[in-house]
Coordinates of C-alpha atoms in Angstrom, one line a residue:
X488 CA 1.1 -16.4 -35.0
X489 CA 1.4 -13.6 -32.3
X490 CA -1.2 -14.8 -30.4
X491 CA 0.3 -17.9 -30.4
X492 CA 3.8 -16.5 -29.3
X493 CA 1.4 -14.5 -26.0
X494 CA 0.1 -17.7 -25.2
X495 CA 3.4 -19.6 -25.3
X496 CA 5.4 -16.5 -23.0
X497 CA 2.3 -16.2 -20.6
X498 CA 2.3 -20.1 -20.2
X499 CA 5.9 -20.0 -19.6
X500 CA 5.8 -17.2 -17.3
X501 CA 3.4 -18.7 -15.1
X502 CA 5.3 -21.9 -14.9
X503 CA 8.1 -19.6 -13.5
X504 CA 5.5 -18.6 -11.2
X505 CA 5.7 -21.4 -9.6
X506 CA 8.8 -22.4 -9.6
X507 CA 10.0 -18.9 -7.9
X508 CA 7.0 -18.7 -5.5
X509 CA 6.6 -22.2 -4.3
X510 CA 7.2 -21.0 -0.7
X511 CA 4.9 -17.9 -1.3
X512 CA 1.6 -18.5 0.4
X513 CA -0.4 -16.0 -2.0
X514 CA -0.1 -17.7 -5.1
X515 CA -3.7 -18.1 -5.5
X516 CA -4.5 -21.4 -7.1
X517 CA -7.9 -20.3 -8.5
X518 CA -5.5 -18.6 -10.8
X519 CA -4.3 -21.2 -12.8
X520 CA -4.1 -20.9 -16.1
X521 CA -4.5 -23.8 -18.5
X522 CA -1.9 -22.9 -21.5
X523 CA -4.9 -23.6 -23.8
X524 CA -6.7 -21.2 -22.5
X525 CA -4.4 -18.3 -22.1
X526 CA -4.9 -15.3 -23.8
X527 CA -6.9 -17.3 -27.3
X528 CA -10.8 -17.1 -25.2
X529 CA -12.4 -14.8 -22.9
X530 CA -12.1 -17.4 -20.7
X531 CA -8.3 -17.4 -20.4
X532 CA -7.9 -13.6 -20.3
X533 CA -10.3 -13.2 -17.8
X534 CA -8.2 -15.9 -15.7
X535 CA -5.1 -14.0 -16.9
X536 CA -6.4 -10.4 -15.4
X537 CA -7.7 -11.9 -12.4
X538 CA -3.6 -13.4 -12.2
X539 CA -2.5 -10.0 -11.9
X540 CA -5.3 -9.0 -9.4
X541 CA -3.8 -11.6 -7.3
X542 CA -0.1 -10.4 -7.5
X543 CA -1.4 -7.5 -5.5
X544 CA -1.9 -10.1 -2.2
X545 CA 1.4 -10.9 -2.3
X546 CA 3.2 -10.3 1.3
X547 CA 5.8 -7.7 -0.5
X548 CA 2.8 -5.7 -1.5
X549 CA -0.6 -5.2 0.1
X550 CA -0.4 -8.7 2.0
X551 CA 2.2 -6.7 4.4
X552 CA 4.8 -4.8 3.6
X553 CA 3.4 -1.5 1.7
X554 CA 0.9 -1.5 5.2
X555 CA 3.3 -3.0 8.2
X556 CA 7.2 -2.3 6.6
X557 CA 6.4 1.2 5.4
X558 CA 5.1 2.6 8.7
X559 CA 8.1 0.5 10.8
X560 CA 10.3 2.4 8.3
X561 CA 8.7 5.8 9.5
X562 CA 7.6 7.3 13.2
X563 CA 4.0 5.4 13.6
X564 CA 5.5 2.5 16.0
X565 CA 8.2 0.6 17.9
X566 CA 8.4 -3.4 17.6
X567 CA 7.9 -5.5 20.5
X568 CA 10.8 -8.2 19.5
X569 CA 7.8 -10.9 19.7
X570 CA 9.3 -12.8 16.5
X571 CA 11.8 -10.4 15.9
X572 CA 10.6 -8.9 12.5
X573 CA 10.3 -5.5 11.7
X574 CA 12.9 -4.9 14.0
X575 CA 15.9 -3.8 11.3
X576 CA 13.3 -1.6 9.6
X577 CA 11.8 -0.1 12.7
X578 CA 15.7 1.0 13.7
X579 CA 16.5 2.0 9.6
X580 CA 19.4 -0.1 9.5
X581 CA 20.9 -0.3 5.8
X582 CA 20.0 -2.8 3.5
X583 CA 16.3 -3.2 5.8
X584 CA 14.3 -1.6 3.7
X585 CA 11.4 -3.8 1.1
X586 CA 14.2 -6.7 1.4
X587 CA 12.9 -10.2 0.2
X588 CA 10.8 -11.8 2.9
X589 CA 12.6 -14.8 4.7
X590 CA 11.5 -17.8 3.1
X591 CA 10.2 -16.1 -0.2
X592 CA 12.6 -15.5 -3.6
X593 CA 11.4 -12.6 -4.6
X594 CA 11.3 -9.2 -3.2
X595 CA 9.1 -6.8 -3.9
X596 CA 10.8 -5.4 -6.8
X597 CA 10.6 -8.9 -8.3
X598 CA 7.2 -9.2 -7.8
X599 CA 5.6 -6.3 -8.6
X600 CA 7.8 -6.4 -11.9
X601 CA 6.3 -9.8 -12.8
X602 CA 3.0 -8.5 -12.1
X603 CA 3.4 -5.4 -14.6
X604 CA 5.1 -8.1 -17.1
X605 CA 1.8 -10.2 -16.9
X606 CA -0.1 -7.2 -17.6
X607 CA 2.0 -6.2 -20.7
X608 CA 2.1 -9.5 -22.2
X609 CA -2.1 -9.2 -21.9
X610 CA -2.5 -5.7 -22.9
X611 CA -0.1 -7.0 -26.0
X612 CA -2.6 -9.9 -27.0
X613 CA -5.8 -7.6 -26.7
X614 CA -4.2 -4.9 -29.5
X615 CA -5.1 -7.8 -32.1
X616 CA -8.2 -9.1 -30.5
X617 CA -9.6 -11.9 -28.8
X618 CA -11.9 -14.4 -30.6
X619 CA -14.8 -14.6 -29.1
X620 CA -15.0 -11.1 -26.9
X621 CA -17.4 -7.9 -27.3
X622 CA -16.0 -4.6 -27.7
X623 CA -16.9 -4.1 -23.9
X624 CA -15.5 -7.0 -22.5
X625 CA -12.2 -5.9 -24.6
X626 CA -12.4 -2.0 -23.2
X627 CA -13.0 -3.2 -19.5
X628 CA -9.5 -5.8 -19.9
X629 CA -7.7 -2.8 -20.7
X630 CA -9.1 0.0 -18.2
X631 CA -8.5 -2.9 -15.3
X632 CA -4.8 -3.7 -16.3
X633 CA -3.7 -0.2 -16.9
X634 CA -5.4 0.7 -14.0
X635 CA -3.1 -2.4 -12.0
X636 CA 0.3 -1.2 -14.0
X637 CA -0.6 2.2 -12.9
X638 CA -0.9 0.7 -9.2
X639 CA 2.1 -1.5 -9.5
X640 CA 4.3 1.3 -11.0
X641 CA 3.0 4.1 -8.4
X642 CA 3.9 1.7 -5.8
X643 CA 7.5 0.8 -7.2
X644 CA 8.4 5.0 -7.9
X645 CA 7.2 6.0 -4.2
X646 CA 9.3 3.4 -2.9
X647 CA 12.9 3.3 -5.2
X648 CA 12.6 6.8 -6.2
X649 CA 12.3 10.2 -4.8
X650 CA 9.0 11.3 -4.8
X651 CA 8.7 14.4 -6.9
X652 CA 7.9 17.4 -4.7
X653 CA 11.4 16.6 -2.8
X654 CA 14.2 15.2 -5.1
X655 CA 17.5 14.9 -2.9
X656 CA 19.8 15.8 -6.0
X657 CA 23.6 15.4 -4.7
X658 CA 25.3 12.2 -5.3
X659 CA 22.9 10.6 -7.9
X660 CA 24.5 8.7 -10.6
X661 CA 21.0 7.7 -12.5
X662 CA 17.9 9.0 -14.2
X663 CA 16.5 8.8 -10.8
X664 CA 13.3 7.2 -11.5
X665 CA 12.4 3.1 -12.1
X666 CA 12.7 1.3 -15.6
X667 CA 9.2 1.1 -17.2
X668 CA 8.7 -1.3 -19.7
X669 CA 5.8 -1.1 -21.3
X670 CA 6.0 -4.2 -23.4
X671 CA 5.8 -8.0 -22.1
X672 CA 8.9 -10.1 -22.5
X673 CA 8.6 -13.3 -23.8
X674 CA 11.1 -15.5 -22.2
X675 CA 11.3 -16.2 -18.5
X676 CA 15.2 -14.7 -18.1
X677 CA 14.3 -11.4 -19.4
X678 CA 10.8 -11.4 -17.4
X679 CA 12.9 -11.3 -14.3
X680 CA 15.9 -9.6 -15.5
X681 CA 14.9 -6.5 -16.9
X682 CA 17.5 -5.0 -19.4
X683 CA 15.6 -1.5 -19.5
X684 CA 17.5 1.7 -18.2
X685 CA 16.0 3.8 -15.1
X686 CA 13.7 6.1 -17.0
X687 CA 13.1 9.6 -15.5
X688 CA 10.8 10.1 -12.3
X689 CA 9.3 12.8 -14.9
X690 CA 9.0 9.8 -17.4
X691 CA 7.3 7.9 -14.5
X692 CA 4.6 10.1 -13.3
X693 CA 3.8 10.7 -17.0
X694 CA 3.3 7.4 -17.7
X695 CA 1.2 6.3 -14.5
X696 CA -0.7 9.3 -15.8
X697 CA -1.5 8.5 -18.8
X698 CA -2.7 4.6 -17.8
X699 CA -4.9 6.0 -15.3
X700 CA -6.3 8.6 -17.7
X701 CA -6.9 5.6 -20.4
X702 CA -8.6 3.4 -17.8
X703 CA -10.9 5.7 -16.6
X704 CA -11.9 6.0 -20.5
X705 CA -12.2 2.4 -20.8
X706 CA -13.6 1.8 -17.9
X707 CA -16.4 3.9 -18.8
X708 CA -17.7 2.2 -20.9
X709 CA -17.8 -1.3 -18.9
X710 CA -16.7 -2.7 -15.5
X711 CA -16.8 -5.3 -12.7
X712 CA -18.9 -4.8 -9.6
X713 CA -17.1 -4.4 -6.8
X714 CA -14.5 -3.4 -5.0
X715 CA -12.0 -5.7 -5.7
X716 CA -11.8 -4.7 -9.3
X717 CA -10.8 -1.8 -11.1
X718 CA -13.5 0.8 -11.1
X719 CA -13.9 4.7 -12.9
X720 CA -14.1 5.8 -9.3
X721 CA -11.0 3.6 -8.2
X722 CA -8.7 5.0 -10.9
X723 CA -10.2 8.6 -10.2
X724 CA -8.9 7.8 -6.7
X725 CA -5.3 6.7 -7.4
X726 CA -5.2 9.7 -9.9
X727 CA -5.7 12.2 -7.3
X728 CA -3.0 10.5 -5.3
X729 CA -0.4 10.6 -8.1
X730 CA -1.4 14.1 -8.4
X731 CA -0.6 14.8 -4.8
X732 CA 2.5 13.0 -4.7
X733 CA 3.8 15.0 -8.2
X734 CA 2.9 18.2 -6.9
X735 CA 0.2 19.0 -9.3
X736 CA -2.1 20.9 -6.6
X737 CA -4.8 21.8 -9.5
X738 CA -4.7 18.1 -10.6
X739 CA -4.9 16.7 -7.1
X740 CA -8.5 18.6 -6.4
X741 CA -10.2 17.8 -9.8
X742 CA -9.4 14.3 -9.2
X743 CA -10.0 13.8 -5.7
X744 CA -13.4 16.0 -6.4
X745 CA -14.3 13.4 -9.4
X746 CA -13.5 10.4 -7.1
X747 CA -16.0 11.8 -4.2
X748 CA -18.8 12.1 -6.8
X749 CA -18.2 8.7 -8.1
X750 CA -20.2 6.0 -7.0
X751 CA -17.2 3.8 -6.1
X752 CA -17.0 3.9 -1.9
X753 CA -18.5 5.6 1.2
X754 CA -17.3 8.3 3.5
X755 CA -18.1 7.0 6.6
X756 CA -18.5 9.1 9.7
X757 CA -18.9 8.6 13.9
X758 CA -19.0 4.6 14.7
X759 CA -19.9 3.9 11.4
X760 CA -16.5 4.5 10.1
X761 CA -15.5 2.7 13.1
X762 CA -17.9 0.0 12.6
X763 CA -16.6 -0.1 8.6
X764 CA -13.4 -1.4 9.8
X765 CA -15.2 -4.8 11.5
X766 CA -16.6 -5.1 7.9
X767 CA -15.5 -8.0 5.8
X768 CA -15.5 -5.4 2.5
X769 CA -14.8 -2.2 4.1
X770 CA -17.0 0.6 3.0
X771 CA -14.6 3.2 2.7
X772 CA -12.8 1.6 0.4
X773 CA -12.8 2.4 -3.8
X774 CA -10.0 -0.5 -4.3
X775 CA -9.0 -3.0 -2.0
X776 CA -7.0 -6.0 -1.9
X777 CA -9.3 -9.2 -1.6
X778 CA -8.8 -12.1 0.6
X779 CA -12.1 -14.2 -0.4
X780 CA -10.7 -17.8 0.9
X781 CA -8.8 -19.1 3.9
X782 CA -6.2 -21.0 1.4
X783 CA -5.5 -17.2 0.2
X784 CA -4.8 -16.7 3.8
X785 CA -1.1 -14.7 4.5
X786 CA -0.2 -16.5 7.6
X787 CA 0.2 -16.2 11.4
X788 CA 4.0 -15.0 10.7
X789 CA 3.7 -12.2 8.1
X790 CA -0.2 -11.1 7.9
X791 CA -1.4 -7.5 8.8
X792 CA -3.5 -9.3 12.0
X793 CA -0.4 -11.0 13.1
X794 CA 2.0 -7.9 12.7
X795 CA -0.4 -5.6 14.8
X796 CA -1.7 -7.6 17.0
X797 CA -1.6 -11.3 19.3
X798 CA -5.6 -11.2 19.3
X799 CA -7.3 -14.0 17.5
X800 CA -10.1 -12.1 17.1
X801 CA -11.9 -9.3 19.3
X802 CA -14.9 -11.9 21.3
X803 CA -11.6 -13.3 23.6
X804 CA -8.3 -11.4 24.6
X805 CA -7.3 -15.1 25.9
X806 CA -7.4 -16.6 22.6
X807 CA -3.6 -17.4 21.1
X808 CA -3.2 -15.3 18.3
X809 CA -0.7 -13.3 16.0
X810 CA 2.9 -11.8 17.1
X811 CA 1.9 -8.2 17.6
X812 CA 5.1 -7.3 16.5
X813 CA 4.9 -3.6 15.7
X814 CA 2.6 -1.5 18.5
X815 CA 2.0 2.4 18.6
X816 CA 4.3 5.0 19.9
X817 CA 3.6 7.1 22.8
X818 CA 2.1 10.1 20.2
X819 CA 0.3 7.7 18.5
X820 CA -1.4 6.7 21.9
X821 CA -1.2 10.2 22.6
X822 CA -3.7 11.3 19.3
X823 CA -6.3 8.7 20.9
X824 CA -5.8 9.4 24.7
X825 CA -5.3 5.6 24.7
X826 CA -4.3 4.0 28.0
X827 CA -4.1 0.5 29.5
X828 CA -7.8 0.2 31.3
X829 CA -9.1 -2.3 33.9
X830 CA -12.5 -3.2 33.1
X831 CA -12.8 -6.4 34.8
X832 CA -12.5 -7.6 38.2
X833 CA -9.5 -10.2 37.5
X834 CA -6.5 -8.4 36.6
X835 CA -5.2 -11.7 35.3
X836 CA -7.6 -12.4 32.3
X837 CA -7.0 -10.4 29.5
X838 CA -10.9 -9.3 28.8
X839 CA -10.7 -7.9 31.8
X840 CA -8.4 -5.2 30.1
X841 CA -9.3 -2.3 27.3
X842 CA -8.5 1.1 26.6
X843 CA -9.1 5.2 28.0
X844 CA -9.9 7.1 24.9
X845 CA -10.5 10.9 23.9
X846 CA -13.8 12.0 21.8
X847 CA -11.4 11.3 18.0
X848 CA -13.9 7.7 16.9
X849 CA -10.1 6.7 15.8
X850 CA -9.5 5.6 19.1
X851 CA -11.8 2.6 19.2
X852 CA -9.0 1.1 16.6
X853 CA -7.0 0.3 19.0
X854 CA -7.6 -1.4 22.2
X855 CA -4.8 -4.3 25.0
X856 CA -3.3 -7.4 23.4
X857 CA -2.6 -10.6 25.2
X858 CA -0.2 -11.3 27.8
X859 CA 0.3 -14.4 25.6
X860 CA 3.8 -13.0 24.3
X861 CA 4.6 -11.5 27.7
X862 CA 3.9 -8.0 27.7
X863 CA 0.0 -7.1 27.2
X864 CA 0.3 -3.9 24.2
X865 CA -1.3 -1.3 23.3
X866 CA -2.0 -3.0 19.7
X867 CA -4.2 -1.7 16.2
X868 CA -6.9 -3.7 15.3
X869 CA -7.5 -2.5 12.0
X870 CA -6.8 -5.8 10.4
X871 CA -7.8 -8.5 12.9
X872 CA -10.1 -11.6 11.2
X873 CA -12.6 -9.2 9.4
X874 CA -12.9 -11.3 6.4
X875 CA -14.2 -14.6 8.3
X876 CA -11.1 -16.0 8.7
X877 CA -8.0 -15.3 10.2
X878 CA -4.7 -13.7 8.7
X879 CA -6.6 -12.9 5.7
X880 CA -8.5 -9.7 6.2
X881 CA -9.3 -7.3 3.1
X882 CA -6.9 -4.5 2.3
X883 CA -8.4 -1.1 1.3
X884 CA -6.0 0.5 -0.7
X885 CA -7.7 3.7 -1.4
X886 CA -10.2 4.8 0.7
X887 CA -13.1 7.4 0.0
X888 CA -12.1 9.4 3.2
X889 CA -8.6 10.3 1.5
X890 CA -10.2 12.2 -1.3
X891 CA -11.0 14.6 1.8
X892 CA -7.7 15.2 3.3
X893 CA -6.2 15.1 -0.8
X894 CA -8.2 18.0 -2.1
X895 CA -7.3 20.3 1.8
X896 CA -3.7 19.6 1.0
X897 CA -3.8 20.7 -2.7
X898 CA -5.9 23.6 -1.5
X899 CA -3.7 24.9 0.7
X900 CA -1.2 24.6 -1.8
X901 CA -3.0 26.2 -4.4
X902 CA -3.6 29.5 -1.8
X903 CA -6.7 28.3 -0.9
X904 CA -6.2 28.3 2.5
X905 CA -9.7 29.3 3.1
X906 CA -11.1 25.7 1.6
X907 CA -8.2 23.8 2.6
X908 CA -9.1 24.8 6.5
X909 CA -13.1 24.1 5.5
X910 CA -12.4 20.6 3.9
X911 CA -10.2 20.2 7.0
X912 CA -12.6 20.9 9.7
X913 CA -15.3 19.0 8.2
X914 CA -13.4 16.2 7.9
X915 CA -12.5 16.5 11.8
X916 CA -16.4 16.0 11.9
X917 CA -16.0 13.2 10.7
X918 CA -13.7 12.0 12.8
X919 CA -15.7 13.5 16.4
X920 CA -13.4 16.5 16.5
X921 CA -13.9 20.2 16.4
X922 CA -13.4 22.6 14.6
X923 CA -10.2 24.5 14.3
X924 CA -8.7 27.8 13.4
X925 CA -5.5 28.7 12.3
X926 CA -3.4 29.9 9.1
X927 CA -0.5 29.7 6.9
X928 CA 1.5 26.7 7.5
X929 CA -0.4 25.8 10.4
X930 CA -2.9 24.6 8.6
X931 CA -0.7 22.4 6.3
X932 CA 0.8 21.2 9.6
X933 CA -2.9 20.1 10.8
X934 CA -3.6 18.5 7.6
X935 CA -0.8 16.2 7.7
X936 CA -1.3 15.4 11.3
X937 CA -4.4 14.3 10.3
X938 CA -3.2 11.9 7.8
X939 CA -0.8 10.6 10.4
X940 CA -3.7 10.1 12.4
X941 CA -6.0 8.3 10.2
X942 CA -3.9 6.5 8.5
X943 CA -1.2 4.9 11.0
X944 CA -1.0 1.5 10.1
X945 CA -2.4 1.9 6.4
X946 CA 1.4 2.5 5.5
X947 CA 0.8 6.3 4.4
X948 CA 3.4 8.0 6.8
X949 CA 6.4 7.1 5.5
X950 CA 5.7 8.6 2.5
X951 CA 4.3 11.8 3.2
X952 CA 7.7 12.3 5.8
X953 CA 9.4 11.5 2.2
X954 CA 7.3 13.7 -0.3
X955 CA 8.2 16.5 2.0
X956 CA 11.7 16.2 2.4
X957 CA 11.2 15.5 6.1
X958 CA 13.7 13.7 8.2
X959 CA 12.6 10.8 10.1
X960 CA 13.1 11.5 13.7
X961 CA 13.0 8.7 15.8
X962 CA 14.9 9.4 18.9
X963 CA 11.9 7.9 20.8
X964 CA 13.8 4.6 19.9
X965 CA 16.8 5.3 20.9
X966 CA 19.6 8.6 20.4
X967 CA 20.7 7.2 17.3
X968 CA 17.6 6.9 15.5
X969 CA 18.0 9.9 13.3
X970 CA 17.4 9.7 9.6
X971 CA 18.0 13.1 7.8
X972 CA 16.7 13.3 4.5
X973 CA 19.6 13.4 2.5
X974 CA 21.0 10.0 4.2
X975 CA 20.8 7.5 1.6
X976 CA 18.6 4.9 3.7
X977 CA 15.5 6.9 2.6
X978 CA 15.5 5.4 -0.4
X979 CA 16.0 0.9 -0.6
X980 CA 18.3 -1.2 -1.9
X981 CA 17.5 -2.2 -6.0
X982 CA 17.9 -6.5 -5.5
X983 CA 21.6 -6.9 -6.5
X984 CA 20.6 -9.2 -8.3
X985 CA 18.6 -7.1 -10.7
X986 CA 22.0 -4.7 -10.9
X987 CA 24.0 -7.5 -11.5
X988 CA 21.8 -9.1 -14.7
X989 CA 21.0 -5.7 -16.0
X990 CA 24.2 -3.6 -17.5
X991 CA 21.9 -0.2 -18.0
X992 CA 20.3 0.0 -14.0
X993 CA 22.2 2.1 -11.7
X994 CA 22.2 1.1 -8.3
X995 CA 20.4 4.0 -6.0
X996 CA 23.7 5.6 -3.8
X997 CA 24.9 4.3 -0.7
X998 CA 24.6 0.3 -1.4

């Protein structure tokens, strides 16, 4: 009978799918479920955990905005006014901040909450077993969906919540962290209306923990090649992130050291790591968001490609292409020595044009848009047709190389400033720099500089400014663009909606 109620709730749930995402263009249709199927064979949980894979494409999550809308929110870029997006998040205006995309139902609240729901109602029909499945195919379901709530509930704290190592405390009238249901709900009004209170960011942590602790167990034992799916070295990863993020320094090092001696990912150096980001799978990456199929593709309006840059692809600058809509700052161009460059003899065709660079490999990321839109930019082109096909290029989401700059940070907070500078330095190797030497808080101070650095445009910067308590200062917009950290636009709007439905969650202050 219980399995039977599962299979009825998942079946309904992803009729509401539908219904709510009919404009969405990542609802995957290789994910269908048939309702016969659903969570009573292998066969339909396997379908069922590849559903919650595909959540992950969505353009509220790794499709755009945990890349694109996190790094407009923070001092990587200015927009260019192309299509007008980004624009209200680039300039911190109230209320821009993980909105719903135009067009699209659901916010990212929404969807990363049906995701974790999907996962729930899973992880609920696997405690009294599936017919048909070996003890390894059972222990691998569960190490990949904790793994993915783990993913989706790290991504909802660091965005609605304070990030532990800097709590602004005045004025808040919650628990402070995000409801965490750990449970599927079997009826579509409660599946997107959560009734659960805001549980402690404490409570959080500890429980994104613990699933990442349990998948790595059960992920031991069996698991999926590749690096689309959930992997021992892929949870180590995210583990030492969670670690940084929550302060525990000790943590953040035996993690990240566990993930470099895993055998999920690369550390690429010189032009290969360059050279990694033309790759359709990039070889960096221990998780990544995977676009296998055109039909999967985001879009020419909301894609990563068309957000950082009007090229169609890299063989011709002439070729109509994306929106370029958010560009680098002067000190990102500044890291890279990056400045416009004739390289042809017509001025007029856009191949004619690249980029100056200084020795940091970083800067062949970045080279000169189009005039197609009317201004030829400075653009990144991280993200531009790798996977074969356009607006649809693979998303790492944790790459080996982080691991690095991870274990220097917890290092240095740890006192060992002597290893933190080490790790540091040979990272720089890495990246064609030299050496440097320095101490106290200069070398935290080069550290994070360095994540700016290799990861603008990954959606990283945002939250580190946040995790320290840093204001954002963006004056290079404008004199007004000023965020301090205790203004309440640091943290975003919870969908009214949600508020409204759901008497026990507290708004977050200032909306």
């Amino acid at each position: 009978m219980k399995n039977y109620i599962y299979k009825y709730a998942f079946a309904v749930l992803l009729g509401l799918g539908v219904a709510v995402s009919s404009c969405d263009l990542n609802v995957d249709p290789r994910q269908s479920i048939d309702a016969d199927l659903a969570l009573n064979s292998p066969d339909g949980v396997e379908a069922a955990v590849n559903s919650v894979y595909a959540r992950l494409r969505s353009t509220n999550n790794y499709g755009r905005n945990l890349l694109a809308l996190s790094d407009a929110l923070a001092d990587v870029g200015r927009t260019t006014s192309n299509s007008g997006r980004l624009i209200q998040e680039n300039n911190n205006q109230p209320n821009a901040h993980f909105n719903s995309v135009p067009g699209n139902n659901l916010s990212f609240w929404q969807t990363s909450y049906f995701a974790i729901n999907e996962a729930n109602l899973i992880l609920d029909a696997l405690s009294t077993g599936v017919e048909g499945a070996s003890a390894a195919q059972l222990a691998r379901w569960e190490g990949e969906l904790k793994f993915l709530r783990a993913l989706f509930y790290f991504d909802l704290a660091k965005v609605y919540t304070y990030i532990p190592t800097a709590v602004h405390q005045p004025g808040l009238v919650d628990e402070g962290g995000i409801p965490m249901p750990l449970e599927g709900s079997i009826t579509s009004d409660i599946a997107f209306t959560r009734n659960s209170p805001r549980a402690t960011i404490d409570e959080n942590y500890n429980q994104i923990v613990t699933d990442l602790n349990e998948a790595i167990a059960a992920l031991g034992t069996s698991s999926r090649a590749g690096s689309q799916y959930a992997s021992v070295g892929a949870a180590q990863g995210l583990l030492a992130r969670v670690h940084l993020y929550r302060g525990d320094w000790q943590a953040a090092v035996t993690a990240a050291t566990a993930a470099l001696e895993s055998g999920a990912g690369t550390v690429l150096g010189g032009m290969d790591y360059v050279d990694g980001w033309r790759a359709q799978n990039h070889p960096e990456a221990m998780f990544e968001v995977r676009f296998q199929i055109a039909g999967e593709s985001i879009g020419v309006n909301e894609s990563l490609q068309s957000s950082y840059t009007v090229l169609l692809n890299l063989d011709n600058k002439n070729a109509q292409g994306g929106w370029g809509d958010f560009v680098p700052n002067q000190r990102v161009l500044d890291f890279f020595g990056l400045e416009p460059l004739q390289v042809g003899d017509d001025p007029e065709d856009n191949n004619s044009w690249d980029v100056t660079r200084n020795e940091d490999v970083r800067a062949h990321l970045y080279t000169t848009g189009s005039t197609v839109r009317g201004a030829r930019n400075i653009e990144c082109v991280k993200f531009i047709a790798k996977a074969g096909f356009v607006y649809g290029d693979n998303v790492p989401v944790i790459r080996k190389s982080e691991m690095h700059l991870i274990r220097a940070e917890a290092n240095y907070q740890l006192g060992n400033t002597g290893e933190a500078l080490a790790e540091l330095n040979a990272f720089k190797g890495l990246r064609g720099l030299e050496d440097v030497s320095m101490s106290g808080e200069d070398i935290l101070e080069e550290i994070l500089l360095e994540r700016f650095k290799e990861f603008a445009f990954e959606g990283h910067r945002f939250f580190d400014l946040k995790r320290y308590g840093r204001d954002l200062d963006k004056r290079y917009l404008g004199p007004n663009n000023f965020v301090p950290f205790d203004d309440f636009r640091i943290l975003p709007l919870i969908p009214q909606r949600e508020v409204d439905g759901n008497t026990n969650l507290n708004q977050n202050r200032g909306y």
